PDB file of C-alpha atoms (C1' of nucleotides) in Angstrom:
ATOM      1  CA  UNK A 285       0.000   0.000   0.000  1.00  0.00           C
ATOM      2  CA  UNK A 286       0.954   3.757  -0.362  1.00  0.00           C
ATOM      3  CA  UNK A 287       1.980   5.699   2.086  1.00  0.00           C
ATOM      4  CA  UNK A 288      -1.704   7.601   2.303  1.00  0.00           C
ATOM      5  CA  UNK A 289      -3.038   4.489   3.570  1.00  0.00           C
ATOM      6  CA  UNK A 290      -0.778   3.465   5.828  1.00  0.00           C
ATOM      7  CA  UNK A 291      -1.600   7.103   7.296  1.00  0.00           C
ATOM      8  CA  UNK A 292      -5.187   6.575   7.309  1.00  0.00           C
ATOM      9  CA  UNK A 293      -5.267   2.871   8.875  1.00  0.00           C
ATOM     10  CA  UNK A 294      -2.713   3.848  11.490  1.00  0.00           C
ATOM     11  CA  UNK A 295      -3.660   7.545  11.886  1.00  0.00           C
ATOM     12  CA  UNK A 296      -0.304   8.574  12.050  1.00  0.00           C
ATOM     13  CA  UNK A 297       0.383  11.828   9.672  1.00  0.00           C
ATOM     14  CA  UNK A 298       2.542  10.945   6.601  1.00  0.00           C
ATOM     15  CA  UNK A 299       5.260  12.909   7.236  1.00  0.00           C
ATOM     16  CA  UNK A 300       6.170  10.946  10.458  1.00  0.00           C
ATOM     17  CA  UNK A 301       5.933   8.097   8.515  1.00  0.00           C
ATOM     18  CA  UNK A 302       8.723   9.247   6.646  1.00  0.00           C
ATOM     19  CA  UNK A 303      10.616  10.362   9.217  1.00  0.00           C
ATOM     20  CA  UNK A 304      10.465   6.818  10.758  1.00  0.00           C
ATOM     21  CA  UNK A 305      11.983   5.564   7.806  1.00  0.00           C
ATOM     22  CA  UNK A 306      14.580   7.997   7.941  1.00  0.00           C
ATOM     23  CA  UNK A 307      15.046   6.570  11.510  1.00  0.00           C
ATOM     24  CA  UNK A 308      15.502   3.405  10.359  1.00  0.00           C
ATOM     25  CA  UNK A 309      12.209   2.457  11.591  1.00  0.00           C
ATOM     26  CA  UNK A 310      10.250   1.540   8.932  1.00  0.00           C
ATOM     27  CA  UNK A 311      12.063   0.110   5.196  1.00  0.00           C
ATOM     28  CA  UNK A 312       8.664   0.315   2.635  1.00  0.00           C
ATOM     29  CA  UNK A 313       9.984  -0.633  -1.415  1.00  0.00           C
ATOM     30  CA  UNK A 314      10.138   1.761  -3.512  1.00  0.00           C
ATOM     31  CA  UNK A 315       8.140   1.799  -7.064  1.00  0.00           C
ATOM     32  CA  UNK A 316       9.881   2.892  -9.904  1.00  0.00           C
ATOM     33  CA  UNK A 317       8.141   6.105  -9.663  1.00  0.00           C
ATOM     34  CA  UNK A 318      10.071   6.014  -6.449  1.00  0.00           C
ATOM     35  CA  UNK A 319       6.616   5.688  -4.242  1.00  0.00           C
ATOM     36  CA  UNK A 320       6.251   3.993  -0.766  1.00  0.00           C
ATOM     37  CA  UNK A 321       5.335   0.878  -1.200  1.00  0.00           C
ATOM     38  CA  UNK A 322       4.605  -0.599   2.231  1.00  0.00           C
ATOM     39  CA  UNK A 323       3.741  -4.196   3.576  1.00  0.00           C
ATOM     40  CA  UNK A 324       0.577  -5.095   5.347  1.00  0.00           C
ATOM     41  CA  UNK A 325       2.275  -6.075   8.214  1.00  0.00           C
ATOM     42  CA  UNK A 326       3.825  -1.977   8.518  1.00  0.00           C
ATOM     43  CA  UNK A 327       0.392  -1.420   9.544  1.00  0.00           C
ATOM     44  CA  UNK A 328       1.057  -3.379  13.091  1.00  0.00           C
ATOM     45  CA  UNK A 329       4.639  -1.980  13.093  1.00  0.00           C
ATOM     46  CA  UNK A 330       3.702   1.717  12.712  1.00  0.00           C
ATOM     47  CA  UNK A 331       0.700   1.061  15.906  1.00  0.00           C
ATOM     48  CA  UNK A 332       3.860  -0.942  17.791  1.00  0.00           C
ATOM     49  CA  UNK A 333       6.159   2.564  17.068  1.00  0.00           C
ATOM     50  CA  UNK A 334       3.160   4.404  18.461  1.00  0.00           C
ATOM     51  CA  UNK A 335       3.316   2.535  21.338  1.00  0.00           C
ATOM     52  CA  UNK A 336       6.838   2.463  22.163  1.00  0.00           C
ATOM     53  CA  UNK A 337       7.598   6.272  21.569  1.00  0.00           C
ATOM     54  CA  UNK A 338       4.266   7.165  23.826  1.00  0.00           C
ATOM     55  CA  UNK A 339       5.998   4.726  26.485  1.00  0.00           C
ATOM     56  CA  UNK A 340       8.954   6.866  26.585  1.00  0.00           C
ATOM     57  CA  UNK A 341      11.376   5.632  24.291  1.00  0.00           C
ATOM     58  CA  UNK A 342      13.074   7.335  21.508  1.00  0.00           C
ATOM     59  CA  UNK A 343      13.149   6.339  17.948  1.00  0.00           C
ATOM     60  CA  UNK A 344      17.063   4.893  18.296  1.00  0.00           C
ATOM     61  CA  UNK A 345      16.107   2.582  20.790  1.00  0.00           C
ATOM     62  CA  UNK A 346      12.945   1.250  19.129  1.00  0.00           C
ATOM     63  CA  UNK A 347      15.338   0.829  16.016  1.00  0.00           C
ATOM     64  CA  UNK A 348      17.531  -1.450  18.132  1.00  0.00           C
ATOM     65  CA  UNK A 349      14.368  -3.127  19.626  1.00  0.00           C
ATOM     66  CA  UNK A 350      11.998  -3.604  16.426  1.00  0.00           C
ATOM     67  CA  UNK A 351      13.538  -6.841  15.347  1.00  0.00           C
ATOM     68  CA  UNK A 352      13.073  -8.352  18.879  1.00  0.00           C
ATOM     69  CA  UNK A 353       9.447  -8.313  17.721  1.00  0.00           C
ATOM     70  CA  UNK A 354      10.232  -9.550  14.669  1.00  0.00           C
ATOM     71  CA  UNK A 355      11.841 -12.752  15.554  1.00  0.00           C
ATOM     72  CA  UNK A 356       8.277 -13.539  16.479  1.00  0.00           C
ATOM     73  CA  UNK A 357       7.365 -13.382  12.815  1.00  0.00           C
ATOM     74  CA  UNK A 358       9.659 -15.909  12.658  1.00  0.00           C
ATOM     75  CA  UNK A 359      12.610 -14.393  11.175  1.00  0.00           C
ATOM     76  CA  UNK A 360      15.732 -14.984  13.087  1.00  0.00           C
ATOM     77  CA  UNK A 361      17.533 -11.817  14.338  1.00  0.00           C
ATOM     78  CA  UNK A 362      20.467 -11.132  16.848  1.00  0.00           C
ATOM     79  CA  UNK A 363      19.700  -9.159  19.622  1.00  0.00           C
ATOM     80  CA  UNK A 364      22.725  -7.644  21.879  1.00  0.00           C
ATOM     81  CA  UNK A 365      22.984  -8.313  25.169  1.00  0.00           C
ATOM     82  CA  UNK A 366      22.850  -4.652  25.919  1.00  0.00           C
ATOM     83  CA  UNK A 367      20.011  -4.246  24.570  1.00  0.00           C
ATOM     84  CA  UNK A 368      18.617  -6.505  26.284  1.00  0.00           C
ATOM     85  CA  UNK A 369      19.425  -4.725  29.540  1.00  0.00           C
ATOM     86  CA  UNK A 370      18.720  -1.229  28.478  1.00  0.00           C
ATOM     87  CA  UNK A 371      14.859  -2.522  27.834  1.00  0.00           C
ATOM     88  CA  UNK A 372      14.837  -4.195  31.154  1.00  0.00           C
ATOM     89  CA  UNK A 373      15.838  -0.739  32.854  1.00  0.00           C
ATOM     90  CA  UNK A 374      13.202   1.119  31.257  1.00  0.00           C
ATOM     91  CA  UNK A 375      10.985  -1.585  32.150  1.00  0.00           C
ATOM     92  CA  UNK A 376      11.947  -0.937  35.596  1.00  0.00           C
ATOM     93  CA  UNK A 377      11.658   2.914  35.366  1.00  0.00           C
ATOM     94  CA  UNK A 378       7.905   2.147  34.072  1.00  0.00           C
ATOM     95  CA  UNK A 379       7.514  -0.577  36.673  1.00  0.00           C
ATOM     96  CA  UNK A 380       8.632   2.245  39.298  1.00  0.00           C
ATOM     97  CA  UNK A 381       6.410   4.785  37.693  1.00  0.00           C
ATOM     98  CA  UNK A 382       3.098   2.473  38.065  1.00  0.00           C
ATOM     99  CA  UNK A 383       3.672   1.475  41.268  1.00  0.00           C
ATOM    100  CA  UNK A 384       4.234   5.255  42.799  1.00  0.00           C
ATOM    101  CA  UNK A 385       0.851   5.839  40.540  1.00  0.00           C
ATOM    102  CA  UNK A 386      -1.385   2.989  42.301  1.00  0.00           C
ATOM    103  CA  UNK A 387       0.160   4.370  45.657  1.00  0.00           C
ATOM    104  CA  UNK A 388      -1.240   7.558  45.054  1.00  0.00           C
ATOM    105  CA  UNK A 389      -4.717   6.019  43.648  1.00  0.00           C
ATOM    106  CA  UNK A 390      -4.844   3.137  46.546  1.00  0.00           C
ATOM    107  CA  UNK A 391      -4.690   6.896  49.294  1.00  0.00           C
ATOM    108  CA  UNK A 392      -6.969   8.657  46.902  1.00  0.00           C
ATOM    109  CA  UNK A 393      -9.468   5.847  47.736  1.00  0.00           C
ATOM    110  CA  UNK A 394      -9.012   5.815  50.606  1.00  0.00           C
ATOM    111  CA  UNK A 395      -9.568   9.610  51.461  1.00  0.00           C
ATOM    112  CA  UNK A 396     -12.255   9.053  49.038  1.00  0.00           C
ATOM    113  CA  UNK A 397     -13.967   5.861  51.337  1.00  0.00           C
ATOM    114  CA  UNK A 398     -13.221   7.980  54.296  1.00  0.00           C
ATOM    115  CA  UNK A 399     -15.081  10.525  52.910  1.00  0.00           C
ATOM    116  CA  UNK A 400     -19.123  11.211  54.628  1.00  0.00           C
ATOM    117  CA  UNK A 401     -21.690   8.691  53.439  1.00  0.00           C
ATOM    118  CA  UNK A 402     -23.557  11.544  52.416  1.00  0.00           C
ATOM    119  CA  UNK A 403     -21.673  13.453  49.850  1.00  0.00           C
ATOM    120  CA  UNK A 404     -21.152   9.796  47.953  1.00  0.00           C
ATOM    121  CA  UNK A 405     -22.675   9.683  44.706  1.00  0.00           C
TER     122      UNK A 405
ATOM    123  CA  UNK B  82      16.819  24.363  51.371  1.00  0.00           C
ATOM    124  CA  UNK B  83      17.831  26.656  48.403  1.00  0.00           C
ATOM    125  CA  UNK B  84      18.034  25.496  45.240  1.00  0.00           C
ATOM    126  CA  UNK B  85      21.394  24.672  44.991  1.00  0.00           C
ATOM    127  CA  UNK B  86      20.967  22.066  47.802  1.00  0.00           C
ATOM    128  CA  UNK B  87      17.971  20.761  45.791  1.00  0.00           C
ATOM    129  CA  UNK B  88      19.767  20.517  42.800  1.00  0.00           C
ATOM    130  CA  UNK B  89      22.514  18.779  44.665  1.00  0.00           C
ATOM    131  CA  UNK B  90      20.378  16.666  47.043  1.00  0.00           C
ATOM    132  CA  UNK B  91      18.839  15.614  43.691  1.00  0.00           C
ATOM    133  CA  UNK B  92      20.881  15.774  40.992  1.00  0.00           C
ATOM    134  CA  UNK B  93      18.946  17.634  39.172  1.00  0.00           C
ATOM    135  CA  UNK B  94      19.758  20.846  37.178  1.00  0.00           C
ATOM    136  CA  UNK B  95      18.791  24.186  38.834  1.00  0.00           C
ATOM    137  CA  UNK B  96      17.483  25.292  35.742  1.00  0.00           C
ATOM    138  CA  UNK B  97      15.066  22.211  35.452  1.00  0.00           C
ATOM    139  CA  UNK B  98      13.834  22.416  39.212  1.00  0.00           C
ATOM    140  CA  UNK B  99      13.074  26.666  38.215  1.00  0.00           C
ATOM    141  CA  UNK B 100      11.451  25.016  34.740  1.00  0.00           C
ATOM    142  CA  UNK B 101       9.432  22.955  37.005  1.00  0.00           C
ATOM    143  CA  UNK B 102       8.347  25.383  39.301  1.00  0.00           C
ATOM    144  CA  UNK B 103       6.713  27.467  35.826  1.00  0.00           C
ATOM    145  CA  UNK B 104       5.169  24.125  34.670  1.00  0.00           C
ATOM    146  CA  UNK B 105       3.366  24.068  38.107  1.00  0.00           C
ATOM    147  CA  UNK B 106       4.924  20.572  39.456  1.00  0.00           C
ATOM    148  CA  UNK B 107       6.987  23.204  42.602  1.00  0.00           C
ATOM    149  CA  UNK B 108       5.843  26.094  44.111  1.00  0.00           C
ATOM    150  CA  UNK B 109       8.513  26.966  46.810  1.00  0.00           C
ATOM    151  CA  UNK B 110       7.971  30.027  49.070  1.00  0.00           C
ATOM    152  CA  UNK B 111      10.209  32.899  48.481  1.00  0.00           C
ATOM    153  CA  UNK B 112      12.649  34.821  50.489  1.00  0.00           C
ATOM    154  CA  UNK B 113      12.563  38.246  50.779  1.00  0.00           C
ATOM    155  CA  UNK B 114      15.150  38.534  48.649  1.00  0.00           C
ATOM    156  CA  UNK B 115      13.649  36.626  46.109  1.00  0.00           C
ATOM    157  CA  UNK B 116      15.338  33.413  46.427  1.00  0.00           C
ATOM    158  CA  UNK B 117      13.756  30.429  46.414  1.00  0.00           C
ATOM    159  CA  UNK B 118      12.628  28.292  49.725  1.00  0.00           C
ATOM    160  CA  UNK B 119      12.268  24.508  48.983  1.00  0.00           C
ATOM    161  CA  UNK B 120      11.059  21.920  51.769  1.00  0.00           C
ATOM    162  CA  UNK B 121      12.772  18.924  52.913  1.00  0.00           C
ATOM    163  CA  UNK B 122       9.911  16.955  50.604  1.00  0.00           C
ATOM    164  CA  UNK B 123      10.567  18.819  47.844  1.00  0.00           C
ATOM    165  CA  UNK B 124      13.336  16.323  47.944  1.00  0.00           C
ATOM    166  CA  UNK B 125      11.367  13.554  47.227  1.00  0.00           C
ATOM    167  CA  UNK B 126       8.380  15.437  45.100  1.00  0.00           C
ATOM    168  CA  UNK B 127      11.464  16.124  42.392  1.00  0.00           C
ATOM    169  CA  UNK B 128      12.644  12.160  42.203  1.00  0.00           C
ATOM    170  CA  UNK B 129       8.777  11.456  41.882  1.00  0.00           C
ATOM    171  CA  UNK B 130       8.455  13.594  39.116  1.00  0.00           C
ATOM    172  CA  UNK B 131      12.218  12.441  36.986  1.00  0.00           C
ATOM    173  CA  UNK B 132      10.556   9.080  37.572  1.00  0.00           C
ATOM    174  CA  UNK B 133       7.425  10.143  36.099  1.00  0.00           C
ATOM    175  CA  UNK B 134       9.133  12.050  33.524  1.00  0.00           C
ATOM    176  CA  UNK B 135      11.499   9.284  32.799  1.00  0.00           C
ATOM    177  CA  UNK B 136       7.937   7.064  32.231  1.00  0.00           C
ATOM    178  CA  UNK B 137       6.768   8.961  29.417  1.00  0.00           C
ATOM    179  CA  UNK B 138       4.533  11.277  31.385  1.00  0.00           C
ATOM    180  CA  UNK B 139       4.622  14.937  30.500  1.00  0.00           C
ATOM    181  CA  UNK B 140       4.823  18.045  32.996  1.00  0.00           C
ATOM    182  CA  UNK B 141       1.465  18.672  32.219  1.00  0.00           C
ATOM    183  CA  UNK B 142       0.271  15.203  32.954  1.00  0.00           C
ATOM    184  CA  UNK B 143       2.514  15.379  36.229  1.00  0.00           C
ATOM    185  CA  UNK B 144       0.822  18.293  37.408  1.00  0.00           C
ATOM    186  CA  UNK B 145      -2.324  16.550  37.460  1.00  0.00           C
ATOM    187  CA  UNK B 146      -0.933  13.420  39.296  1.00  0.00           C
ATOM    188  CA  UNK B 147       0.956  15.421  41.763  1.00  0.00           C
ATOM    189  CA  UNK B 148      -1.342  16.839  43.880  1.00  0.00           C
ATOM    190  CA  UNK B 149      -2.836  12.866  44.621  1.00  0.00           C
ATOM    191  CA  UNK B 150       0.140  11.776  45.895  1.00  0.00           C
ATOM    192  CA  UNK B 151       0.581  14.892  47.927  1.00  0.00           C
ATOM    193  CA  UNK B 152      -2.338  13.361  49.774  1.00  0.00           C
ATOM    194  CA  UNK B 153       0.452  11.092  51.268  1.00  0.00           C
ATOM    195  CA  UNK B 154       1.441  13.822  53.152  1.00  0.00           C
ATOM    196  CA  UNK B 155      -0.874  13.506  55.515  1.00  0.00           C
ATOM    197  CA  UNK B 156      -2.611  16.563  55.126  1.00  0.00           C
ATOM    198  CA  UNK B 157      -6.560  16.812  56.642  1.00  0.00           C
ATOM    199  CA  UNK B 158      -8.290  17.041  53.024  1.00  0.00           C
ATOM    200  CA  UNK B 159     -11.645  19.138  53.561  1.00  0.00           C
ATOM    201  CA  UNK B 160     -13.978  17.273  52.268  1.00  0.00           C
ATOM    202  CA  UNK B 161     -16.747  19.653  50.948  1.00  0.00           C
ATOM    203  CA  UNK B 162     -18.502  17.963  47.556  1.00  0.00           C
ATOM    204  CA  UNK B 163     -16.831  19.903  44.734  1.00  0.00           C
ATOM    205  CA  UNK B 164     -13.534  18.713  46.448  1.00  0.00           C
ATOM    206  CA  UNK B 165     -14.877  14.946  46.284  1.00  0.00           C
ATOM    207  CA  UNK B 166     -15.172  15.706  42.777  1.00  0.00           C
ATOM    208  CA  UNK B 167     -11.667  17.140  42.410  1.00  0.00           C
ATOM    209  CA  UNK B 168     -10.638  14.007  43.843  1.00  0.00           C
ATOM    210  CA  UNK B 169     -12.706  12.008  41.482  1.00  0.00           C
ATOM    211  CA  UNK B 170     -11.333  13.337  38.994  1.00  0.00           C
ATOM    212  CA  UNK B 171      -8.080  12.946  39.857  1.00  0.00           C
ATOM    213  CA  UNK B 172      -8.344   9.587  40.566  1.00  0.00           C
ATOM    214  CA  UNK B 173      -9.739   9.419  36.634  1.00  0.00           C
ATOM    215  CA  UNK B 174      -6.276  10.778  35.206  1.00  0.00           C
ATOM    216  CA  UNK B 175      -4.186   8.565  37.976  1.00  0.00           C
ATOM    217  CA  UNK B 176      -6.148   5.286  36.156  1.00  0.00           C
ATOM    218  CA  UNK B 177      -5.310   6.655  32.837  1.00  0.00           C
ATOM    219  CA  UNK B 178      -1.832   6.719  33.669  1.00  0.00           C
ATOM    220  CA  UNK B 179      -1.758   3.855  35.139  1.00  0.00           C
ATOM    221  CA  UNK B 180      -3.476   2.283  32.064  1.00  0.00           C
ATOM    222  CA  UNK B 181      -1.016   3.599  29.573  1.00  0.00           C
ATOM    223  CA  UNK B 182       1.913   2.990  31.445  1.00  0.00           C
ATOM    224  CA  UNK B 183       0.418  -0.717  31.706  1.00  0.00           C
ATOM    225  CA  UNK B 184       0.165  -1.119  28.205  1.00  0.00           C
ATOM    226  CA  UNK B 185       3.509   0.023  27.141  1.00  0.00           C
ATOM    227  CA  UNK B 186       5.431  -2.385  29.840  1.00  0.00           C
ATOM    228  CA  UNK B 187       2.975  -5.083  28.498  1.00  0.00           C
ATOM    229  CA  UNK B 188       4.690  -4.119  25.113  1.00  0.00           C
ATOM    230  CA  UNK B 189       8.098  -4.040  26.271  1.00  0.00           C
ATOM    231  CA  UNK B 190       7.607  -7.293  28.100  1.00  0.00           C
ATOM    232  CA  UNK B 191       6.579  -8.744  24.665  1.00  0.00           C
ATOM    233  CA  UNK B 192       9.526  -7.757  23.330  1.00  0.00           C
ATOM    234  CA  UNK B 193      11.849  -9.132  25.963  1.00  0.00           C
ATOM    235  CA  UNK B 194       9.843 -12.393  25.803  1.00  0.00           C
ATOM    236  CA  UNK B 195      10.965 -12.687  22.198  1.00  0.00           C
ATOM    237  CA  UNK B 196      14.452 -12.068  22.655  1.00  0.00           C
ATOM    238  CA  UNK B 197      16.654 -15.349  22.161  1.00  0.00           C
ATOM    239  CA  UNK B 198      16.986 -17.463  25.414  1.00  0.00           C
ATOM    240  CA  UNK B 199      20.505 -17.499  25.397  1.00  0.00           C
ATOM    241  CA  UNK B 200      20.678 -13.920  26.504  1.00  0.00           C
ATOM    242  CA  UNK B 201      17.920 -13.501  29.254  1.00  0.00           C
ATOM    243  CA  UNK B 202      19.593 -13.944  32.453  1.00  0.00           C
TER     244      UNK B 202
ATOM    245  C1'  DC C 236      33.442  45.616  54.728  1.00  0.00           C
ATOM    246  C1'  DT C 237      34.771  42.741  50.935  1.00  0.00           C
ATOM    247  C1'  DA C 238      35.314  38.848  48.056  1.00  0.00           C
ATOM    248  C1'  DA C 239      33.640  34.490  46.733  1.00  0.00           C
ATOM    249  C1'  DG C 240      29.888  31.990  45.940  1.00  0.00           C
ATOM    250  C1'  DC C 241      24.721  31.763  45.519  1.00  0.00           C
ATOM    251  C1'  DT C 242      20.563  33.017  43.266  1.00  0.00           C
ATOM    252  C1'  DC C 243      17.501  35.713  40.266  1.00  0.00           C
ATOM    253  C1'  DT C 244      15.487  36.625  35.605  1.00  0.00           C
ATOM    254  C1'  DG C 245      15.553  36.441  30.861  1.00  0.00           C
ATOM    255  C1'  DA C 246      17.483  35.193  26.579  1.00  0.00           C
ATOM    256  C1'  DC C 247      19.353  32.179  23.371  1.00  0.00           C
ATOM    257  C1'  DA C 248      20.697  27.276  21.962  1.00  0.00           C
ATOM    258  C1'  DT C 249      19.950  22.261  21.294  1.00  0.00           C
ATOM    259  C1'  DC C 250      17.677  17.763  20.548  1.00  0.00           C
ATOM    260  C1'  DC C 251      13.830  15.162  19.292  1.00  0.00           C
ATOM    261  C1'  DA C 252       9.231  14.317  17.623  1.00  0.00           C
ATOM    262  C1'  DT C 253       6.028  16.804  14.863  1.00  0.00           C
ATOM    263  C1'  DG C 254       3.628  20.016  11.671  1.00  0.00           C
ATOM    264  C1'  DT C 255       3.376  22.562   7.357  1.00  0.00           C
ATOM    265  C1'  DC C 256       4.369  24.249   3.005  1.00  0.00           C
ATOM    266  C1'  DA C 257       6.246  24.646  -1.796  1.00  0.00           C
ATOM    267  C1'  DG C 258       7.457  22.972  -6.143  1.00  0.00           C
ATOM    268  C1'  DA C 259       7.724  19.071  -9.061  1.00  0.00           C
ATOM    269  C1'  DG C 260       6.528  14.505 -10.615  1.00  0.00           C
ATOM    270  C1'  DT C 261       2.873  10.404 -10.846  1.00  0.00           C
ATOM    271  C1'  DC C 262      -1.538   8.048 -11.126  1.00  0.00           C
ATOM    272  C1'  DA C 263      -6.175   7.237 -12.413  1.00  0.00           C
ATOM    273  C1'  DA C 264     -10.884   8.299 -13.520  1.00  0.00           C
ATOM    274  C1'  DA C 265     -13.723  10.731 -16.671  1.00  0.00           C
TER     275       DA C 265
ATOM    276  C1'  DT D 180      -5.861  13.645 -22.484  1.00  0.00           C
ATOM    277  C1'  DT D 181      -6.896  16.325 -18.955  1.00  0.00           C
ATOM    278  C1'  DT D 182      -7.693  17.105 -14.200  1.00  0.00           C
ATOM    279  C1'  DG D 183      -7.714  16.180  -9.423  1.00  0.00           C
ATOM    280  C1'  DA D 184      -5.734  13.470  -6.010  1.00  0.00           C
ATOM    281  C1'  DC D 185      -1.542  11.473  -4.506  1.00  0.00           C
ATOM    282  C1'  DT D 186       3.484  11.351  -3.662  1.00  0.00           C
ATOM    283  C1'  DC D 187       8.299  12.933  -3.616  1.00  0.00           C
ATOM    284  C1'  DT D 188      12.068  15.813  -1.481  1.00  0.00           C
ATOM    285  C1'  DG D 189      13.643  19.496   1.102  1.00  0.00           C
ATOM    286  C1'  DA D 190      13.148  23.350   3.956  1.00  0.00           C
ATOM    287  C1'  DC D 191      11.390  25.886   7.603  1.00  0.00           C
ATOM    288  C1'  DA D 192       8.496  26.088  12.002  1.00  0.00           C
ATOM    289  C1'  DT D 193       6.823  24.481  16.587  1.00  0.00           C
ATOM    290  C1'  DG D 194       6.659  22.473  21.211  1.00  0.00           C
ATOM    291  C1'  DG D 195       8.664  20.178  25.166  1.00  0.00           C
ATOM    292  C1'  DA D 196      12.625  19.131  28.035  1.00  0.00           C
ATOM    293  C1'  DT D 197      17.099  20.645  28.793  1.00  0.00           C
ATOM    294  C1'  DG D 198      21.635  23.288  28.635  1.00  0.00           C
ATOM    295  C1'  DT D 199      24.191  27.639  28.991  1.00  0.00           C
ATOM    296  C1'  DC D 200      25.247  32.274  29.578  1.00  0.00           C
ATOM    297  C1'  DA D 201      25.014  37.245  31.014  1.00  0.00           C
ATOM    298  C1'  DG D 202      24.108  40.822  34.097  1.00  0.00           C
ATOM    299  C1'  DA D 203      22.453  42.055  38.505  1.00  0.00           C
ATOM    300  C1'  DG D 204      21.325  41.315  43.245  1.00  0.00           C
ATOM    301  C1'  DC D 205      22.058  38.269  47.835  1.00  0.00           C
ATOM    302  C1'  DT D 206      24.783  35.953  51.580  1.00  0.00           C
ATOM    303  C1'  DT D 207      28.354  34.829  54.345  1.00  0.00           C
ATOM    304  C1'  DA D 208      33.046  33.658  55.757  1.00  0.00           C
ATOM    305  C1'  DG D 209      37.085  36.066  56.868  1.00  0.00           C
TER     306       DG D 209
END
DNA sequence: CTAAGCTCTGACATCCATGTCAGAGTCAAA
DNA sequence: TTTGACTCTGACATGGATGTCAGAGCTTAG
């Protein structure tokens, strides 16, 4: 598919579709009129960028980290050690981040349960 | 404190904690000569919010969270109705967080699940 | 009191993810 | 074949978090 489409299933604006590529994010063909020619499957991997970036990461990392979730297509690719790690540390940070969040919603209950029967609705 | 003990305390830039304090996430007292009067839990308030930050949350987002988990405190809340509300609501934007910052460690735990055996350890 | 070290504000700079626009080429339906 | 919609590249603009600097006003040890 062209890249309009891509924009319109994923809702992402074109020109950061390009920019992904120029990331190294995304790799669509090219037609000989030198159009995007993208896979069905770039439709998932744009909504998985989505995801990543709005969990904090930045487009060099997801570069590093897009095969990972590739290998489940069943390709086979490499992944670093280091990597590895740097993904489990930001799973920690976002571990650390939830937890300090359901702290503050488990005492927000509880002022809210403390609160008089009558002004409960 | 000042801010250079702040900044010290928590290694983060003075220029950030004043950024802060103009996105709403500080509000120190002043001195009369101007300078800046942090609290010992300021201390803690800024790690909160590089964790946050560091999570994918935005200053604007923070400032919403923040004043939940200044219930911790300890503080008497007064609990007339439109305050209830307040606290609803609140507790609306913590969940949303929370959801978001579920999903993208759900993600990243995807990704770690398909990296090769050999390297998880 | 003075010098060294803090702090203040405000401006400008940078990086990254985005948005927007212009000018030129391509595609497809009428 | 023409026209309208689509795409290309490249450039410039914006917004958020952060860094850095200048000039001026505090603070405090000596």
């Amino acid at each position: 598919m062209r890249i309009g489409e891509l924009s319109r299933r994923t809702g992402v604006h074109e020109r950061l579709l390009r920019y992904y590529e120029q990331q190294g994010l995304l790799y669509p063909e090219r037609a000989p009129s030198g159009y995007r020619s993208y896979q069905e499957s770039d439709v998932e991997t744009v909504r998985r960028i989505r995801r990543l970036l709005s969990a904090g990461l930045n487009t060099e990392t997801i570069a590093t980290v897009l095969p990972c979730v590739r290998v489940k297509a069943g390709n086979l690719v490499p992944v670093c050690p280091e990597v590895i790690d740097d993904l489990r540390a930001h799973r920690e940070r976002l571990t650390q981040a939830i937890e300090e969040l359901l702290a503050s919603r488990d005492l927000l209950d509880a002022v809210l349960e403390a609160a008089p029967l009558e002004l409960t609705r």
